[in-house]
Amino acid sequence: MIIVPVSQGENIERALKRFKRKFDRTGTMRRLRDNRNFRKPSDVRRRKMEKARYVENMRREMME
């Protein structure tokens, strides 16, 4: 549970912004979105390797 103490006279928007920041750092929404559709572990590994190849190719092109 996320607790955001609000002091007397503090702007509610500022407290809400702190809450949102804390919530983003927990990664809850990211996990929910990732779990929305099941992906096989082999598919996850394959996509990870494809991304690594793509990034490596981009780095090589920038060096040339």
PDB file of N, CA, C and O in Angstrom:
ATOM      1  N   MET A   1       0.840  -1.167   0.000  1.00  0.00           N
ATOM      2  CA  MET A   1       0.000   0.000   0.000  1.00  0.00           C
ATOM      3  C   MET A   1       0.895   1.243   0.000  1.00  0.00           C
ATOM      4  O   MET A   1       1.877   1.319   0.728  1.00  0.00           O
ATOM      5  N   ILE A   2       0.537   2.203  -0.800  1.00  0.00           N
ATOM      6  CA  ILE A   2       1.305   3.440  -0.895  1.00  0.00           C
ATOM      7  C   ILE A   2       0.677   4.476   0.030  1.00  0.00           C
ATOM      8  O   ILE A   2      -0.519   4.728  -0.021  1.00  0.00           O
ATOM      9  N   ILE A   3       1.506   5.052   0.874  1.00  0.00           N
ATOM     10  CA  ILE A   3       1.040   6.068   1.811  1.00  0.00           C
ATOM     11  C   ILE A   3       1.755   7.373   1.494  1.00  0.00           C
ATOM     12  O   ILE A   3       2.980   7.415   1.413  1.00  0.00           O
ATOM     13  N   VAL A   4       0.979   8.419   1.296  1.00  0.00           N
ATOM     14  CA  VAL A   4       1.528   9.747   1.015  1.00  0.00           C
ATOM     15  C   VAL A   4       1.002  10.694   2.081  1.00  0.00           C
ATOM     16  O   VAL A   4      -0.165  11.096   2.047  1.00  0.00           O
ATOM     17  N   PRO A   5       1.844  11.047   3.051  1.00  0.00           N
ATOM     18  CA  PRO A   5       1.375  11.970   4.085  1.00  0.00           C
ATOM     19  C   PRO A   5       1.204  13.376   3.511  1.00  0.00           C
ATOM     20  O   PRO A   5       2.038  13.866   2.749  1.00  0.00           O
ATOM     21  N   VAL A   6       0.085  13.996   3.834  1.00  0.00           N
ATOM     22  CA  VAL A   6      -0.212  15.344   3.364  1.00  0.00           C
ATOM     23  C   VAL A   6      -0.174  16.269   4.575  1.00  0.00           C
ATOM     24  O   VAL A   6      -0.938  16.094   5.517  1.00  0.00           O
ATOM     25  N   SER A   7       0.712  17.237   4.527  1.00  0.00           N
ATOM     26  CA  SER A   7       0.821  18.158   5.656  1.00  0.00           C
ATOM     27  C   SER A   7      -0.252  19.244   5.551  1.00  0.00           C
ATOM     28  O   SER A   7      -0.841  19.454   4.493  1.00  0.00           O
ATOM     29  N   GLN A   8      -0.475  19.894   6.656  1.00  0.00           N
ATOM     30  CA  GLN A   8      -1.507  20.938   6.723  1.00  0.00           C
ATOM     31  C   GLN A   8      -1.159  22.070   5.770  1.00  0.00           C
ATOM     32  O   GLN A   8      -0.041  22.562   5.739  1.00  0.00           O
ATOM     33  N   GLY A   9      -2.122  22.455   4.953  1.00  0.00           N
ATOM     34  CA  GLY A   9      -1.928  23.566   4.036  1.00  0.00           C
ATOM     35  C   GLY A   9      -1.214  23.188   2.747  1.00  0.00           C
ATOM     36  O   GLY A   9      -0.975  24.050   1.910  1.00  0.00           O
ATOM     37  N   GLU A  10      -0.863  21.911   2.578  1.00  0.00           N
ATOM     38  CA  GLU A  10      -0.179  21.486   1.359  1.00  0.00           C
ATOM     39  C   GLU A  10      -1.182  21.366   0.214  1.00  0.00           C
ATOM     40  O   GLU A  10      -2.318  20.937   0.407  1.00  0.00           O
ATOM     41  N   ASN A  11      -0.741  21.737  -0.942  1.00  0.00           N
ATOM     42  CA  ASN A  11      -1.576  21.670  -2.127  1.00  0.00           C
ATOM     43  C   ASN A  11      -1.881  20.207  -2.464  1.00  0.00           C
ATOM     44  O   ASN A  11      -0.990  19.365  -2.490  1.00  0.00           O
ATOM     45  N   ILE A  12      -3.158  19.896  -2.726  1.00  0.00           N
ATOM     46  CA  ILE A  12      -3.558  18.520  -2.998  1.00  0.00           C
ATOM     47  C   ILE A  12      -2.961  18.017  -4.314  1.00  0.00           C
ATOM     48  O   ILE A  12      -2.651  16.835  -4.454  1.00  0.00           O
ATOM     49  N   GLU A  13      -2.769  18.921  -5.281  1.00  0.00           N
ATOM     50  CA  GLU A  13      -2.171  18.510  -6.556  1.00  0.00           C
ATOM     51  C   GLU A  13      -0.736  18.032  -6.355  1.00  0.00           C
ATOM     52  O   GLU A  13      -0.299  17.081  -6.990  1.00  0.00           O
ATOM     53  N   ARG A  14      -0.024  18.698  -5.464  1.00  0.00           N
ATOM     54  CA  ARG A  14       1.356  18.306  -5.193  1.00  0.00           C
ATOM     55  C   ARG A  14       1.400  16.923  -4.528  1.00  0.00           C
ATOM     56  O   ARG A  14       2.231  16.087  -4.870  1.00  0.00           O
ATOM     57  N   ALA A  15       0.479  16.682  -3.597  1.00  0.00           N
ATOM     58  CA  ALA A  15       0.413  15.378  -2.948  1.00  0.00           C
ATOM     59  C   ALA A  15       0.026  14.295  -3.951  1.00  0.00           C
ATOM     60  O   ALA A  15       0.566  13.185  -3.931  1.00  0.00           O
ATOM     61  N   LEU A  16      -0.886  14.615  -4.854  1.00  0.00           N
ATOM     62  CA  LEU A  16      -1.297  13.664  -5.881  1.00  0.00           C
ATOM     63  C   LEU A  16      -0.136  13.352  -6.814  1.00  0.00           C
ATOM     64  O   LEU A  16       0.058  12.203  -7.225  1.00  0.00           O
ATOM     65  N   LYS A  17       0.645  14.365  -7.132  1.00  0.00           N
ATOM     66  CA  LYS A  17       1.814  14.159  -7.995  1.00  0.00           C
ATOM     67  C   LYS A  17       2.819  13.236  -7.308  1.00  0.00           C
ATOM     68  O   LYS A  17       3.398  12.351  -7.951  1.00  0.00           O
ATOM     69  N   ARG A  18       3.027  13.396  -6.001  1.00  0.00           N
ATOM     70  CA  ARG A  18       3.925  12.507  -5.253  1.00  0.00           C
ATOM     71  C   ARG A  18       3.399  11.079  -5.264  1.00  0.00           C
ATOM     72  O   ARG A  18       4.153  10.123  -5.423  1.00  0.00           O
ATOM     73  N   PHE A  19       2.075  10.944  -5.101  1.00  0.00           N
ATOM     74  CA  PHE A  19       1.466   9.615  -5.132  1.00  0.00           C
ATOM     75  C   PHE A  19       1.696   8.948  -6.480  1.00  0.00           C
ATOM     76  O   PHE A  19       2.086   7.787  -6.564  1.00  0.00           O
ATOM     77  N   LYS A  20       1.450   9.688  -7.565  1.00  0.00           N
ATOM     78  CA  LYS A  20       1.628   9.136  -8.903  1.00  0.00           C
ATOM     79  C   LYS A  20       3.075   8.715  -9.139  1.00  0.00           C
ATOM     80  O   LYS A  20       3.338   7.672  -9.740  1.00  0.00           O
ATOM     81  N   ARG A  21       4.009   9.520  -8.673  1.00  0.00           N
ATOM     82  CA  ARG A  21       5.428   9.200  -8.831  1.00  0.00           C
ATOM     83  C   ARG A  21       5.774   7.906  -8.082  1.00  0.00           C
ATOM     84  O   ARG A  21       6.449   7.028  -8.620  1.00  0.00           O
ATOM     85  N   LYS A  22       5.297   7.783  -6.846  1.00  0.00           N
ATOM     86  CA  LYS A  22       5.541   6.566  -6.075  1.00  0.00           C
ATOM     87  C   LYS A  22       4.908   5.355  -6.749  1.00  0.00           C
ATOM     88  O   LYS A  22       5.495   4.279  -6.819  1.00  0.00           O
ATOM     89  N   PHE A  23       3.707   5.535  -7.263  1.00  0.00           N
ATOM     90  CA  PHE A  23       3.000   4.446  -7.928  1.00  0.00           C
ATOM     91  C   PHE A  23       3.745   4.005  -9.184  1.00  0.00           C
ATOM     92  O   PHE A  23       3.880   2.812  -9.448  1.00  0.00           O
ATOM     93  N   ASP A  24       4.255   4.947  -9.955  1.00  0.00           N
ATOM     94  CA  ASP A  24       5.020   4.605 -11.157  1.00  0.00           C
ATOM     95  C   ASP A  24       6.271   3.821 -10.809  1.00  0.00           C
ATOM     96  O   ASP A  24       6.660   2.896 -11.523  1.00  0.00           O
ATOM     97  N   ARG A  25       6.910   4.185  -9.718  1.00  0.00           N
ATOM     98  CA  ARG A  25       8.152   3.502  -9.320  1.00  0.00           C
ATOM     99  C   ARG A  25       7.906   2.058  -8.882  1.00  0.00           C
ATOM    100  O   ARG A  25       8.826   1.243  -8.930  1.00  0.00           O
ATOM    101  N   THR A  26       6.705   1.744  -8.438  1.00  0.00           N
ATOM    102  CA  THR A  26       6.428   0.364  -8.026  1.00  0.00           C
ATOM    103  C   THR A  26       6.370  -0.571  -9.223  1.00  0.00           C
ATOM    104  O   THR A  26       6.609  -1.764  -9.084  1.00  0.00           O
ATOM    105  N   GLY A  27       6.043  -0.044 -10.415  1.00  0.00           N
ATOM    106  CA  GLY A  27       5.986  -0.866 -11.618  1.00  0.00           C
ATOM    107  C   GLY A  27       4.722  -1.696 -11.740  1.00  0.00           C
ATOM    108  O   GLY A  27       4.665  -2.633 -12.532  1.00  0.00           O
ATOM    109  N   THR A  28       3.701  -1.369 -10.984  1.00  0.00           N
ATOM    110  CA  THR A  28       2.465  -2.144 -10.988  1.00  0.00           C
ATOM    111  C   THR A  28       1.784  -2.123 -12.348  1.00  0.00           C
ATOM    112  O   THR A  28       1.396  -3.159 -12.877  1.00  0.00           O
ATOM    113  N   MET A  29       1.649  -0.947 -12.933  1.00  0.00           N
ATOM    114  CA  MET A  29       0.972  -0.846 -14.234  1.00  0.00           C
ATOM    115  C   MET A  29       1.755  -1.562 -15.320  1.00  0.00           C
ATOM    116  O   MET A  29       1.184  -2.200 -16.201  1.00  0.00           O
ATOM    117  N   ARG A  30       3.069  -1.461 -15.262  1.00  0.00           N
ATOM    118  CA  ARG A  30       3.904  -2.137 -16.252  1.00  0.00           C
ATOM    119  C   ARG A  30       3.698  -3.654 -16.174  1.00  0.00           C
ATOM    120  O   ARG A  30       3.551  -4.330 -17.186  1.00  0.00           O
ATOM    121  N   ARG A  31       3.651  -4.184 -14.946  1.00  0.00           N
ATOM    122  CA  ARG A  31       3.428  -5.629 -14.786  1.00  0.00           C
ATOM    123  C   ARG A  31       2.041  -6.029 -15.262  1.00  0.00           C
ATOM    124  O   ARG A  31       1.875  -7.076 -15.896  1.00  0.00           O
ATOM    125  N   LEU A  32       1.039  -5.200 -14.972  1.00  0.00           N
ATOM    126  CA  LEU A  32      -0.318  -5.502 -15.434  1.00  0.00           C
ATOM    127  C   LEU A  32      -0.385  -5.531 -16.953  1.00  0.00           C
ATOM    128  O   LEU A  32      -1.008  -6.411 -17.546  1.00  0.00           O
ATOM    129  N   ARG A  33       0.251  -4.577 -17.596  1.00  0.00           N
ATOM    130  CA  ARG A  33       0.249  -4.548 -19.061  1.00  0.00           C
ATOM    131  C   ARG A  33       1.011  -5.734 -19.630  1.00  0.00           C
ATOM    132  O   ARG A  33       0.619  -6.300 -20.650  1.00  0.00           O
ATOM    133  N   ASP A  34       2.112  -6.105 -18.999  1.00  0.00           N
ATOM    134  CA  ASP A  34       2.886  -7.253 -19.475  1.00  0.00           C
ATOM    135  C   ASP A  34       2.102  -8.548 -19.330  1.00  0.00           C
ATOM    136  O   ASP A  34       2.218  -9.444 -20.163  1.00  0.00           O
ATOM    137  N   ASN A  35       1.302  -8.655 -18.280  1.00  0.00           N
ATOM    138  CA  ASN A  35       0.570  -9.893 -18.024  1.00  0.00           C
ATOM    139  C   ASN A  35      -0.779  -9.950 -18.727  1.00  0.00           C
ATOM    140  O   ASN A  35      -1.493 -10.936 -18.627  1.00  0.00           O
ATOM    141  N   ARG A  36      -1.124  -8.890 -19.448  1.00  0.00           N
ATOM    142  CA  ARG A  36      -2.413  -8.865 -20.128  1.00  0.00           C
ATOM    143  C   ARG A  36      -2.514 -10.012 -21.136  1.00  0.00           C
ATOM    144  O   ARG A  36      -3.518 -10.692 -21.221  1.00  0.00           O
ATOM    145  N   ASN A  37      -1.449 -10.222 -21.894  1.00  0.00           N
ATOM    146  CA  ASN A  37      -1.407 -11.311 -22.865  1.00  0.00           C
ATOM    147  C   ASN A  37      -0.230 -12.215 -22.529  1.00  0.00           C
ATOM    148  O   ASN A  37       0.892 -11.745 -22.407  1.00  0.00           O
ATOM    149  N   PHE A  38      -0.496 -13.510 -22.439  1.00  0.00           N
ATOM    150  CA  PHE A  38       0.561 -14.453 -22.115  1.00  0.00           C
ATOM    151  C   PHE A  38       1.511 -14.590 -23.291  1.00  0.00           C
ATOM    152  O   PHE A  38       1.089 -14.686 -24.440  1.00  0.00           O
ATOM    153  N   ARG A  39       2.793 -14.582 -23.001  1.00  0.00           N
ATOM    154  CA  ARG A  39       3.814 -14.827 -24.016  1.00  0.00           C
ATOM    155  C   ARG A  39       4.656 -16.010 -23.562  1.00  0.00           C
ATOM    156  O   ARG A  39       5.058 -16.081 -22.407  1.00  0.00           O
ATOM    157  N   LYS A  40       4.904 -16.900 -24.506  1.00  0.00           N
ATOM    158  CA  LYS A  40       5.722 -18.061 -24.177  1.00  0.00           C
ATOM    159  C   LYS A  40       7.140 -17.596 -23.849  1.00  0.00           C
ATOM    160  O   LYS A  40       7.628 -16.635 -24.447  1.00  0.00           O
ATOM    161  N   PRO A  41       7.802 -18.279 -22.927  1.00  0.00           N
ATOM    162  CA  PRO A  41       9.175 -17.889 -22.587  1.00  0.00           C
ATOM    163  C   PRO A  41      10.106 -17.897 -23.793  1.00  0.00           C
ATOM    164  O   PRO A  41      10.984 -17.037 -23.905  1.00  0.00           O
ATOM    165  N   SER A  42       9.906 -18.837 -24.709  1.00  0.00           N
ATOM    166  CA  SER A  42      10.767 -18.877 -25.889  1.00  0.00           C
ATOM    167  C   SER A  42      10.542 -17.640 -26.757  1.00  0.00           C
ATOM    168  O   SER A  42      11.480 -17.099 -27.347  1.00  0.00           O
ATOM    169  N   ASP A  43       9.295 -17.174 -26.831  1.00  0.00           N
ATOM    170  CA  ASP A  43       8.988 -15.978 -27.610  1.00  0.00           C
ATOM    171  C   ASP A  43       9.623 -14.747 -26.971  1.00  0.00           C
ATOM    172  O   ASP A  43      10.156 -13.877 -27.666  1.00  0.00           O
ATOM    173  N   VAL A  44       9.585 -14.678 -25.649  1.00  0.00           N
ATOM    174  CA  VAL A  44      10.185 -13.554 -24.931  1.00  0.00           C
ATOM    175  C   VAL A  44      11.683 -13.519 -25.193  1.00  0.00           C
ATOM    176  O   VAL A  44      12.260 -12.454 -25.494  1.00  0.00           O
ATOM    177  N   ARG A  45      12.348 -14.690 -25.116  1.00  0.00           N
ATOM    178  CA  ARG A  45      13.782 -14.752 -25.374  1.00  0.00           C
ATOM    179  C   ARG A  45      14.113 -14.357 -26.807  1.00  0.00           C
ATOM    180  O   ARG A  45      15.074 -13.631 -27.058  1.00  0.00           O
ATOM    181  N   ARG A  46      13.302 -14.828 -27.748  1.00  0.00           N
ATOM    182  CA  ARG A  46      13.547 -14.513 -29.152  1.00  0.00           C
ATOM    183  C   ARG A  46      13.433 -13.017 -29.402  1.00  0.00           C
ATOM    184  O   ARG A  46      14.276 -12.421 -30.077  1.00  0.00           O
ATOM    185  N   ARG A  47      12.395 -12.397 -28.852  1.00  0.00           N
ATOM    186  CA  ARG A  47      12.225 -10.953 -29.031  1.00  0.00           C
ATOM    187  C   ARG A  47      13.369 -10.174 -28.380  1.00  0.00           C
ATOM    188  O   ARG A  47      13.828  -9.162 -28.914  1.00  0.00           O
ATOM    189  N   LYS A  48      13.834 -10.661 -27.245  1.00  0.00           N
ATOM    190  CA  LYS A  48      14.944 -10.011 -26.564  1.00  0.00           C
ATOM    191  C   LYS A  48      16.211 -10.076 -27.415  1.00  0.00           C
ATOM    192  O   LYS A  48      16.948  -9.089 -27.535  1.00  0.00           O
ATOM    193  N   MET A  49      16.452 -11.226 -28.021  1.00  0.00           N
ATOM    194  CA  MET A  49      17.623 -11.380 -28.885  1.00  0.00           C
ATOM    195  C   MET A  49      17.499 -10.498 -30.126  1.00  0.00           C
ATOM    196  O   MET A  49      18.482  -9.894 -30.573  1.00  0.00           O
ATOM    197  N   GLU A  50      16.309 -10.427 -30.708  1.00  0.00           N
ATOM    198  CA  GLU A  50      16.095  -9.577 -31.887  1.00  0.00           C
ATOM    199  C   GLU A  50      16.358  -8.115 -31.549  1.00  0.00           C
ATOM    200  O   GLU A  50      16.973  -7.387 -32.330  1.00  0.00           O
ATOM    201  N   LYS A  51      15.909  -7.688 -30.390  1.00  0.00           N
ATOM    202  CA  LYS A  51      16.125  -6.308 -29.980  1.00  0.00           C
ATOM    203  C   LYS A  51      17.613  -6.041 -29.768  1.00  0.00           C
ATOM    204  O   LYS A  51      18.124  -4.982 -30.165  1.00  0.00           O
ATOM    205  N   ALA A  52      18.313  -7.002 -29.172  1.00  0.00           N
ATOM    206  CA  ALA A  52      19.751  -6.849 -28.946  1.00  0.00           C
ATOM    207  C   ALA A  52      20.482  -6.732 -30.285  1.00  0.00           C
ATOM    208  O   ALA A  52      21.396  -5.905 -30.437  1.00  0.00           O
ATOM    209  N   ARG A  53      20.087  -7.550 -31.266  1.00  0.00           N
ATOM    210  CA  ARG A  53      20.710  -7.466 -32.590  1.00  0.00           C
ATOM    211  C   ARG A  53      20.453  -6.101 -33.218  1.00  0.00           C
ATOM    212  O   ARG A  53      21.345  -5.500 -33.810  1.00  0.00           O
ATOM    213  N   TYR A  54      19.221  -5.627 -33.120  1.00  0.00           N
ATOM    214  CA  TYR A  54      18.848  -4.339 -33.694  1.00  0.00           C
ATOM    215  C   TYR A  54      19.673  -3.217 -33.066  1.00  0.00           C
ATOM    216  O   TYR A  54      20.223  -2.365 -33.771  1.00  0.00           O
ATOM    217  N   VAL A  55      19.773  -3.217 -31.753  1.00  0.00           N
ATOM    218  CA  VAL A  55      20.522  -2.168 -31.048  1.00  0.00           C
ATOM    219  C   VAL A  55      21.993  -2.226 -31.443  1.00  0.00           C
ATOM    220  O   VAL A  55      22.631  -1.186 -31.686  1.00  0.00           O
ATOM    221  N   GLU A  56      22.532  -3.428 -31.532  1.00  0.00           N
ATOM    222  CA  GLU A  56      23.943  -3.588 -31.909  1.00  0.00           C
ATOM    223  C   GLU A  56      24.181  -3.055 -33.322  1.00  0.00           C
ATOM    224  O   GLU A  56      25.167  -2.364 -33.581  1.00  0.00           O
ATOM    225  N   ASN A  57      23.268  -3.345 -34.251  1.00  0.00           N
ATOM    226  CA  ASN A  57      23.400  -2.838 -35.613  1.00  0.00           C
ATOM    227  C   ASN A  57      23.316  -1.313 -35.647  1.00  0.00           C
ATOM    228  O   ASN A  57      24.059  -0.665 -36.405  1.00  0.00           O
ATOM    229  N   MET A  58      22.437  -0.747 -34.850  1.00  0.00           N
ATOM    230  CA  MET A  58      22.326   0.712 -34.806  1.00  0.00           C
ATOM    231  C   MET A  58      23.620   1.334 -34.271  1.00  0.00           C
ATOM    232  O   MET A  58      24.081   2.356 -34.779  1.00  0.00           O
ATOM    233  N   ARG A  59      24.211   0.727 -33.264  1.00  0.00           N
ATOM    234  CA  ARG A  59      25.466   1.243 -32.710  1.00  0.00           C
ATOM    235  C   ARG A  59      26.582   1.171 -33.737  1.00  0.00           C
ATOM    236  O   ARG A  59      27.400   2.076 -33.859  1.00  0.00           O
ATOM    237  N   ARG A  60      26.637   0.060 -34.479  1.00  0.00           N
ATOM    238  CA  ARG A  60      27.666  -0.084 -35.526  1.00  0.00           C
ATOM    239  C   ARG A  60      27.493   0.982 -36.597  1.00  0.00           C
ATOM    240  O   ARG A  60      28.483   1.546 -37.076  1.00  0.00           O
ATOM    241  N   GLU A  61      26.259   1.250 -36.997  1.00  0.00           N
ATOM    242  CA  GLU A  61      26.012   2.256 -38.035  1.00  0.00           C
ATOM    243  C   GLU A  61      26.415   3.644 -37.558  1.00  0.00           C
ATOM    244  O   GLU A  61      26.911   4.441 -38.357  1.00  0.00           O
ATOM    245  N   MET A  62      26.210   3.925 -36.299  1.00  0.00           N
ATOM    246  CA  MET A  62      26.571   5.253 -35.776  1.00  0.00           C
ATOM    247  C   MET A  62      28.081   5.418 -35.712  1.00  0.00           C
ATOM    248  O   MET A  62      28.598   6.528 -35.855  1.00  0.00           O
ATOM    249  N   MET A  63      28.816   4.331 -35.500  1.00  0.00           N
ATOM    250  CA  MET A  63      30.268   4.393 -35.407  1.00  0.00           C
ATOM    251  C   MET A  63      30.907   4.584 -36.777  1.00  0.00           C
ATOM    252  O   MET A  63      32.001   5.105 -36.883  1.00  0.00           O
ATOM    253  N   GLU A  64      30.230   4.163 -37.821  1.00  0.00           N
ATOM    254  CA  GLU A  64      30.797   4.253 -39.170  1.00  0.00           C
ATOM    255  C   GLU A  64      30.648   5.609 -39.766  1.00  0.00           C
ATOM    256  O   GLU A  64      30.059   6.496 -39.422  1.00  0.00           O
TER     257      GLU A  64
END
